CSV table of C-alpha atoms and ligand atoms in Angstrom, one decimal:
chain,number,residue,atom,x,y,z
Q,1,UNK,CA,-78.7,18.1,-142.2
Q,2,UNK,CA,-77.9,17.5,-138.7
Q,3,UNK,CA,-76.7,13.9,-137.2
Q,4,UNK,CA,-79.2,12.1,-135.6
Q,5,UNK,CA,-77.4,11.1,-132.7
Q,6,UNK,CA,-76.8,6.7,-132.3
Q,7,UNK,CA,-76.4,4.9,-129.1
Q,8,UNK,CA,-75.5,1.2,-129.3
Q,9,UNK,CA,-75.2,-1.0,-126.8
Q,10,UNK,CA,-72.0,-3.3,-126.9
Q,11,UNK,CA,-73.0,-6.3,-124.9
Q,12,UNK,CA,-69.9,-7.5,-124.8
Q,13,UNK,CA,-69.3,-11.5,-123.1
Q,14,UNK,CA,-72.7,-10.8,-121.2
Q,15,UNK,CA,-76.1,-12.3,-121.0
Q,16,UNK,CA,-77.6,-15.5,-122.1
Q,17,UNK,CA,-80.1,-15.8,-124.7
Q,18,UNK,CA,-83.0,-15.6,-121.9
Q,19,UNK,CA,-81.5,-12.5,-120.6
Q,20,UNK,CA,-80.9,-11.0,-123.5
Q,21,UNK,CA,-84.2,-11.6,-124.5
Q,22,UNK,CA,-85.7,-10.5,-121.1
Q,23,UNK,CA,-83.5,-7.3,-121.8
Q,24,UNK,CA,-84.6,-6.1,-125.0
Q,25,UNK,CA,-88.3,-6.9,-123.7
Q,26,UNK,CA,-88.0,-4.3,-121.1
Q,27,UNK,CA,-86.2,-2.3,-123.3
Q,28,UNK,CA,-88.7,-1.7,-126.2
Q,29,UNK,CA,-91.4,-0.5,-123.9
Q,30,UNK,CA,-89.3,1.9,-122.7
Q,31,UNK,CA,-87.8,3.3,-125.8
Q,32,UNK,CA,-91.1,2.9,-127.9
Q,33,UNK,CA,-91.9,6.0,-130.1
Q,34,UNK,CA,-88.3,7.7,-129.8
Q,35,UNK,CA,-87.4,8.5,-133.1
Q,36,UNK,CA,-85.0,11.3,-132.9
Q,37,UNK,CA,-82.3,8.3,-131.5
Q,38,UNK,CA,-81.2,5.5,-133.6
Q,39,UNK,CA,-80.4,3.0,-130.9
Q,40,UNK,CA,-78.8,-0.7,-131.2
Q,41,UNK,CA,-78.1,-3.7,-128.8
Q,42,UNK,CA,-74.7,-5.9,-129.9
Q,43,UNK,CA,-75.6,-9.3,-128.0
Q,44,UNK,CA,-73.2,-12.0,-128.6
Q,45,UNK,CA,-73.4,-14.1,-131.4
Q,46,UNK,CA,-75.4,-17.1,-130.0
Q,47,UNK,CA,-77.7,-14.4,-129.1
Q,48,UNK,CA,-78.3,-12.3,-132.2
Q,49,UNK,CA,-81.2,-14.3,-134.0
Q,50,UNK,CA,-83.3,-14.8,-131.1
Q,51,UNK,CA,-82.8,-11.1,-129.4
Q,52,UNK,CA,-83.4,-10.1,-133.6
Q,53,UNK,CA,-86.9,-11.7,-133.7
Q,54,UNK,CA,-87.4,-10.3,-129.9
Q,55,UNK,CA,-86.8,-6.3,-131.5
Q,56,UNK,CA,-88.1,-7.0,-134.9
Q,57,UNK,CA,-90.9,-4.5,-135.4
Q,58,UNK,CA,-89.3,-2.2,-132.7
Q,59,UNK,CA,-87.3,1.2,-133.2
Q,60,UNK,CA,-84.2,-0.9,-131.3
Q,61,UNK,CA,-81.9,-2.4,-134.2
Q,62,UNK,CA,-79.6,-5.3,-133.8
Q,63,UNK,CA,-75.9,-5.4,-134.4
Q,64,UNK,CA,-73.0,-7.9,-134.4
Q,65,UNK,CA,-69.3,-7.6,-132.1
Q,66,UNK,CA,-67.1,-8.6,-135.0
Q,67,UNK,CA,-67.2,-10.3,-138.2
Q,68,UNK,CA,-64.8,-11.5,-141.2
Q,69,UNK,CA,-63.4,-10.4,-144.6
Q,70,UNK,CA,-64.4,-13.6,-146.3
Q,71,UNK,CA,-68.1,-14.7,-147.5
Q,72,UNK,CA,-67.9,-18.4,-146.4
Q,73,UNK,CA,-65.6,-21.5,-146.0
Q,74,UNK,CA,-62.8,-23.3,-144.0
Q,75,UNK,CA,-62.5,-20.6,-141.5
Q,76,UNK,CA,-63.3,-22.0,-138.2
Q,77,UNK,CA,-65.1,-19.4,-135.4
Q,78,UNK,CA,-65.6,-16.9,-137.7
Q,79,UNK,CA,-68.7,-15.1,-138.9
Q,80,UNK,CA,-69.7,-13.7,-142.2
Q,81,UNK,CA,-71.0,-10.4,-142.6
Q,82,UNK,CA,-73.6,-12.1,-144.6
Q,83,UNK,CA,-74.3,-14.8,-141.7
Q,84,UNK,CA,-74.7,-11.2,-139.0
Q,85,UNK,CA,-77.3,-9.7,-142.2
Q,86,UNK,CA,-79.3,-13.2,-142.0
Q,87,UNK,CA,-79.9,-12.9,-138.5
Q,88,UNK,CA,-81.2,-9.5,-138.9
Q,89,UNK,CA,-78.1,-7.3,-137.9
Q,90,UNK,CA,-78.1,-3.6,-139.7
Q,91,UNK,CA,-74.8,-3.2,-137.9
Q,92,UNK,CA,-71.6,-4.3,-137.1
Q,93,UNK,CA,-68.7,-3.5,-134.6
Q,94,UNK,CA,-65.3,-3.4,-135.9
Q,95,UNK,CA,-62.1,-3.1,-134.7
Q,96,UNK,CA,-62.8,-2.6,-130.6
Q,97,UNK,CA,-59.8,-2.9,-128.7
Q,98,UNK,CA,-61.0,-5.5,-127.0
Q,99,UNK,CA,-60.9,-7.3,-130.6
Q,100,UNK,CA,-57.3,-4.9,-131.3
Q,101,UNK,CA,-56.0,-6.7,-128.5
Q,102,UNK,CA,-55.1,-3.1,-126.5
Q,103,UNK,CA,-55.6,-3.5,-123.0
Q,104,UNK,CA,-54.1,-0.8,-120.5
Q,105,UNK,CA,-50.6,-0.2,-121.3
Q,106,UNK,CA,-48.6,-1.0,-123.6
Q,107,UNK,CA,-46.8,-4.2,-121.3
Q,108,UNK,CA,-50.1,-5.4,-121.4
Q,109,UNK,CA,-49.6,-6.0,-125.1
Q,110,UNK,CA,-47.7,-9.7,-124.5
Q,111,UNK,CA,-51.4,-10.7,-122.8
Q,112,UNK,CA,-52.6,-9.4,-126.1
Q,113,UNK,CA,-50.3,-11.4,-128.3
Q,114,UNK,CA,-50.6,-14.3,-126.1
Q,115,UNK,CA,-54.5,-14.9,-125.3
Q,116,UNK,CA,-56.2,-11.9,-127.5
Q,117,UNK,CA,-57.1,-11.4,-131.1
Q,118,UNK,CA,-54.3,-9.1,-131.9
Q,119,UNK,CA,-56.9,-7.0,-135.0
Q,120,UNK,CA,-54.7,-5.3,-137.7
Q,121,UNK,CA,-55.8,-2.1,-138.9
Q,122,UNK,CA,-55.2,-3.5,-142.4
Q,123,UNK,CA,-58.0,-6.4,-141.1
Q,124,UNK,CA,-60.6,-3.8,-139.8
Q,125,UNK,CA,-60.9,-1.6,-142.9
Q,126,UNK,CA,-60.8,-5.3,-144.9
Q,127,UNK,CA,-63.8,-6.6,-142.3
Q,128,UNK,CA,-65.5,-3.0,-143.1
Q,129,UNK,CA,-65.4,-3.5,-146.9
Q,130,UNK,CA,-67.0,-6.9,-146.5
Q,131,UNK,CA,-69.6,-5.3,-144.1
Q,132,UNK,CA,-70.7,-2.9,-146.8
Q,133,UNK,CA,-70.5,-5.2,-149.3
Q,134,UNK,CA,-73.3,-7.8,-147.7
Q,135,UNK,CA,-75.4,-5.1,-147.1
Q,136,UNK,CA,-74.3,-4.2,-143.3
Q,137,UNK,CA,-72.7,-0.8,-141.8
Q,138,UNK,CA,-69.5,-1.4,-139.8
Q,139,UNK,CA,-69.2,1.1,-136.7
Q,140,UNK,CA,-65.2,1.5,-136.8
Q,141,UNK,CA,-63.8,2.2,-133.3
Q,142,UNK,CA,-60.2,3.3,-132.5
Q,143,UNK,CA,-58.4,4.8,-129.8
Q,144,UNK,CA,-55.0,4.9,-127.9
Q,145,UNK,CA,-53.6,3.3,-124.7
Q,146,UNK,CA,-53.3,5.6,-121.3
Q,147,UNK,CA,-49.5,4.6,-122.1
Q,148,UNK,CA,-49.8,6.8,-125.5
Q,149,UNK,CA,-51.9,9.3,-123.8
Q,150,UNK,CA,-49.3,10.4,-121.4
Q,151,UNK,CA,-46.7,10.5,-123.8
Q,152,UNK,CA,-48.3,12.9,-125.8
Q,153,UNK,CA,-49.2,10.1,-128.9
Q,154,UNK,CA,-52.7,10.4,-128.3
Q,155,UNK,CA,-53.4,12.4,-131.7
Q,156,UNK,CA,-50.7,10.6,-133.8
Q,157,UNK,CA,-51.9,7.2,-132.7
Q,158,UNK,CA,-56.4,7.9,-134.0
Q,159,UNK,CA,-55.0,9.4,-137.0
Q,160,UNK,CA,-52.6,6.3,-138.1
Q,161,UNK,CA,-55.5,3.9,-137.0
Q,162,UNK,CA,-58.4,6.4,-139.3
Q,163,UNK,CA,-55.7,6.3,-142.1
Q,164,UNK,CA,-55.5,2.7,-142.7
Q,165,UNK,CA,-59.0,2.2,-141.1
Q,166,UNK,CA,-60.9,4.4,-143.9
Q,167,UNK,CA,-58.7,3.4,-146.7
Q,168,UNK,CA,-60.2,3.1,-149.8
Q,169,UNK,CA,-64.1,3.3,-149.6
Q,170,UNK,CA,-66.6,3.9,-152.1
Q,171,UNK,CA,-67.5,7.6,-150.9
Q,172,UNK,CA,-71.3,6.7,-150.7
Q,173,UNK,CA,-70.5,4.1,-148.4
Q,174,UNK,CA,-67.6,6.2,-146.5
Q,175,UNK,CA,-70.6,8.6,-145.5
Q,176,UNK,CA,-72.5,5.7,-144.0
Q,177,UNK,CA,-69.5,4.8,-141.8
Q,178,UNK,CA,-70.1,5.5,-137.8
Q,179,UNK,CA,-66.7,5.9,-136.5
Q,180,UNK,CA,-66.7,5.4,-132.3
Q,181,UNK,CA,-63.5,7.0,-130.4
Q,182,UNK,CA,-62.7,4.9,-127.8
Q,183,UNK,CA,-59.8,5.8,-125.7
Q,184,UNK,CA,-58.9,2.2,-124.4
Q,185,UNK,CA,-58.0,3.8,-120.7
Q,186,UNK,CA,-61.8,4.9,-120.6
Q,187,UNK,CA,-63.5,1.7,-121.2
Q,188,UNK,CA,-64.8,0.0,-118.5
Q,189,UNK,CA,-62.6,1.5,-116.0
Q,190,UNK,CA,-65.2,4.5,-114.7
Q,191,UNK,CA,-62.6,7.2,-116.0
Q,192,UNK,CA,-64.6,8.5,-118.6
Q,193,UNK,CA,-62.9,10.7,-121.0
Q,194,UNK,CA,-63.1,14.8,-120.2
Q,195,UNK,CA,-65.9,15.7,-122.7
Q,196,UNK,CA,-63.8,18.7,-124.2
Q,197,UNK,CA,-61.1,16.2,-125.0
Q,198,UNK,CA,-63.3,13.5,-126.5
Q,199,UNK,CA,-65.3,16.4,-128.8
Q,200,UNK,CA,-61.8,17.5,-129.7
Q,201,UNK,CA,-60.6,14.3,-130.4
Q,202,UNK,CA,-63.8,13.2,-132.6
Q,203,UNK,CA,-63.5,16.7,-133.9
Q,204,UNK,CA,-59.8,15.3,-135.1
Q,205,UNK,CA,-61.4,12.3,-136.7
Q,206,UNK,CA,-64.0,14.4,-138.9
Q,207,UNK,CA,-60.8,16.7,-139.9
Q,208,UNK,CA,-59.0,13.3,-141.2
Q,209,UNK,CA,-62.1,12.4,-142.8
Q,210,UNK,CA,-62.4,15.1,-145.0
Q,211,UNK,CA,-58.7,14.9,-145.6
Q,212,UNK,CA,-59.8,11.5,-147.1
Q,213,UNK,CA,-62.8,12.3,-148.1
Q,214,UNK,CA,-63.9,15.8,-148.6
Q,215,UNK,CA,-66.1,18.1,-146.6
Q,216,UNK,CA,-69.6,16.3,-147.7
Q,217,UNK,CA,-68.7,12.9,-145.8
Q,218,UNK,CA,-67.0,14.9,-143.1
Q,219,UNK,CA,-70.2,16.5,-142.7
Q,220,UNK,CA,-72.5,13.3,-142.9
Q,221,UNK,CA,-69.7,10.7,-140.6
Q,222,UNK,CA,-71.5,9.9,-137.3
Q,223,UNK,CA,-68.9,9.9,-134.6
Q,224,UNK,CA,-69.4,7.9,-131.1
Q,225,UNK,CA,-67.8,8.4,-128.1
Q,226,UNK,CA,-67.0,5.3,-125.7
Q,227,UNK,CA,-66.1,4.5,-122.2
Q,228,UNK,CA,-67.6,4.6,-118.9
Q,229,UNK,CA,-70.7,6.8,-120.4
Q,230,UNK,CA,-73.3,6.2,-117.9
Q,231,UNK,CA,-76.4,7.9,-117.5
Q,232,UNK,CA,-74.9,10.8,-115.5
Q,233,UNK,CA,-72.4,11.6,-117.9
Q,234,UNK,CA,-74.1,11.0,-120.9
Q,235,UNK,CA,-76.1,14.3,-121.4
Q,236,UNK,CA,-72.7,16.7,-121.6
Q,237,UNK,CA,-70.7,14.4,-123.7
Q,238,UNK,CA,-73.5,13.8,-126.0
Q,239,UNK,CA,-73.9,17.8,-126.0
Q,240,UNK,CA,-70.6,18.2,-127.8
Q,241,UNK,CA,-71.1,19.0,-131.1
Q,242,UNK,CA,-68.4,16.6,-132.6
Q,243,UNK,CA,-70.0,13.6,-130.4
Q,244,UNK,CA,-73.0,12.1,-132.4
Q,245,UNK,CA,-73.9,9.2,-130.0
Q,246,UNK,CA,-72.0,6.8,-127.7
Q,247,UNK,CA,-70.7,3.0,-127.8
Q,248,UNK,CA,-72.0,1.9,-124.5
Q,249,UNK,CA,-70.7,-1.4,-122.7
Q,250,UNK,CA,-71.6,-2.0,-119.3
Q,251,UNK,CA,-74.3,1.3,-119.0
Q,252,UNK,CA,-75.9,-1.3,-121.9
Q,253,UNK,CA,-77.1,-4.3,-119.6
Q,254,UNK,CA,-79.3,-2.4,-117.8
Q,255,UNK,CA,-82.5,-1.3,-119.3
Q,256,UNK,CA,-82.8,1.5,-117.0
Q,257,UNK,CA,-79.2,2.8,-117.5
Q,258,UNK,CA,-79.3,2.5,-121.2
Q,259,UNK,CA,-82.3,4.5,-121.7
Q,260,UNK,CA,-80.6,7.4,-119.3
Q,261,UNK,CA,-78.2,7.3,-121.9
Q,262,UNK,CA,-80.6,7.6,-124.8
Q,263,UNK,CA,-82.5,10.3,-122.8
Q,264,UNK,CA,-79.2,12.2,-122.8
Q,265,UNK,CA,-78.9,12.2,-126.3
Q,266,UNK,CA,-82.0,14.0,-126.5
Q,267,UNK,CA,-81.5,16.2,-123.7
O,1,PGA,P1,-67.8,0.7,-121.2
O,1,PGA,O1,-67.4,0.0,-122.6
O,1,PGA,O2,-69.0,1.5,-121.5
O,1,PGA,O3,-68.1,-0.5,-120.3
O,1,PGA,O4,-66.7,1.5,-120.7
O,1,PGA,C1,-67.4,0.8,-123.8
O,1,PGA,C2,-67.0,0.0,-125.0
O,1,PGA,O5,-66.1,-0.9,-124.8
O,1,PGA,O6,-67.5,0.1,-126.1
């Protein structure tokens, strides 16, 4: 069975409820009938209900930015996966290094202890777990610093993050799992990734995942590339045959650069 390919839409910090809404409007008419693309929008939370009732009936699905491992209680700013499934989210992101903490290089990574997040491996594949388990499908992303790159880590680094990452899932749900390589260098910075060396990498990531899992999941595991993909980029990355979709942030906040990336998808 081949992968229909998935483009979601990683709002980020961006747009207000009215934009959003204004957004997805524009959105649906131009994206209305495509059914050989599973797209998604990730607004911010404050967002997600109202852009969810502006899609609902459309082919564009929603999706939250992050969630938590618990189901409810004293645990101030965070959101349930249950709480994303009531506003109508299908999806959820997990583990972006924007949540990871991993900005640039790796002396960067006192801004991250200091005013970031700082996400665990050990807490993504715990928030993934309690995705599946309200009924939501976490799209895992991972990927190593430019500081890592250059000295060589870059392969060592995705598969100690997959490892802990995909530890222990039920294998009907492991197949579910969209994984998104993210090389952190590549995200917003207009350096996207050389398309050989993202479909190698993802290539990588299916190879550990039928380490873990066996050839069947391998086989079944929808792999995104992100950073920088823009419209004119999108069609050879997206050509690759490791590279099932993309995780789009700032291509995402405009209708017309979004759909180009769709469009390449199915070119
Ligand atoms: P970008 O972000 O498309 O703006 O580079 C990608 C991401 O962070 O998912």
């Amino acid at each position: 069975m081949p992968r229909q390919p998935f483009i979601a839409g990683n709002w980020k910090m961006n747009k207000t409820i009215g934009e959003g809404i204004a957004l997805v409007e524009e959105l649906k008419g131009m994206v209305a009938g495509i059914d050989d693309v599973d797209i998604a929008v990730c607004p911010t939370f404050v967002a997600l209900a109202k852009v969810g009732d502006a899609i609902r009936g459309s082919n564009i699905m929603l999706g939250g930015q992050d969630t938590f491992w618990k189901e409810s209680g004293a645990w101030t700013r965070q959101i349930a996966p249950g709480m994303l499934l009531d506003a109508g989210c299908r999806w959820v992101i997990i583990g972006h290094s924007e949540t990871r903490g991993r900005f640039g290089t790796v002396e960067d990574e006192l801004e991250r202890v200091l005013s970031y997040f700082g996400e665990k491996d050990i807490t993504v594949n715990m928030k993934a777990k309690a995705a599946f388990a309200a009924g939501l499908t976490p799209i895992i992303a991972c990927g190593e610093l430019l500081s890592e790159r250059q000295a060589g880590r870059t392969d060592q680094v995705i598969a100690g993050q997959m490892k802990i990452d995909l530890d222990g899932f039920a294998k009907e749900d492991a197949m579910k799992i969209v994984l998104a390589y993210e090389p952190v260098w590549a995200i917003s910075t207009g350096q996207v990734c050389d398309a050989e060396e993202a479909d190698r990498v993802c290539g990588l990531i299916r190879a550990i995942v039928k380490d873990m899992y066996g050839a069947d999941v391998a086989e079944a595991v929808r792999i995104q590339y992100g950073g920088s993909v823009k419209p004119d980029n999108a069609a050879e990355l997206l050509g690759k045959p490791n590279i099932d979709g993309a995780l789009v942030g700032g291509a995402s906040l405009k209708a017309n650069d979004f759909v180009g990336i769709i469009n390449g998808a199915r070119a």
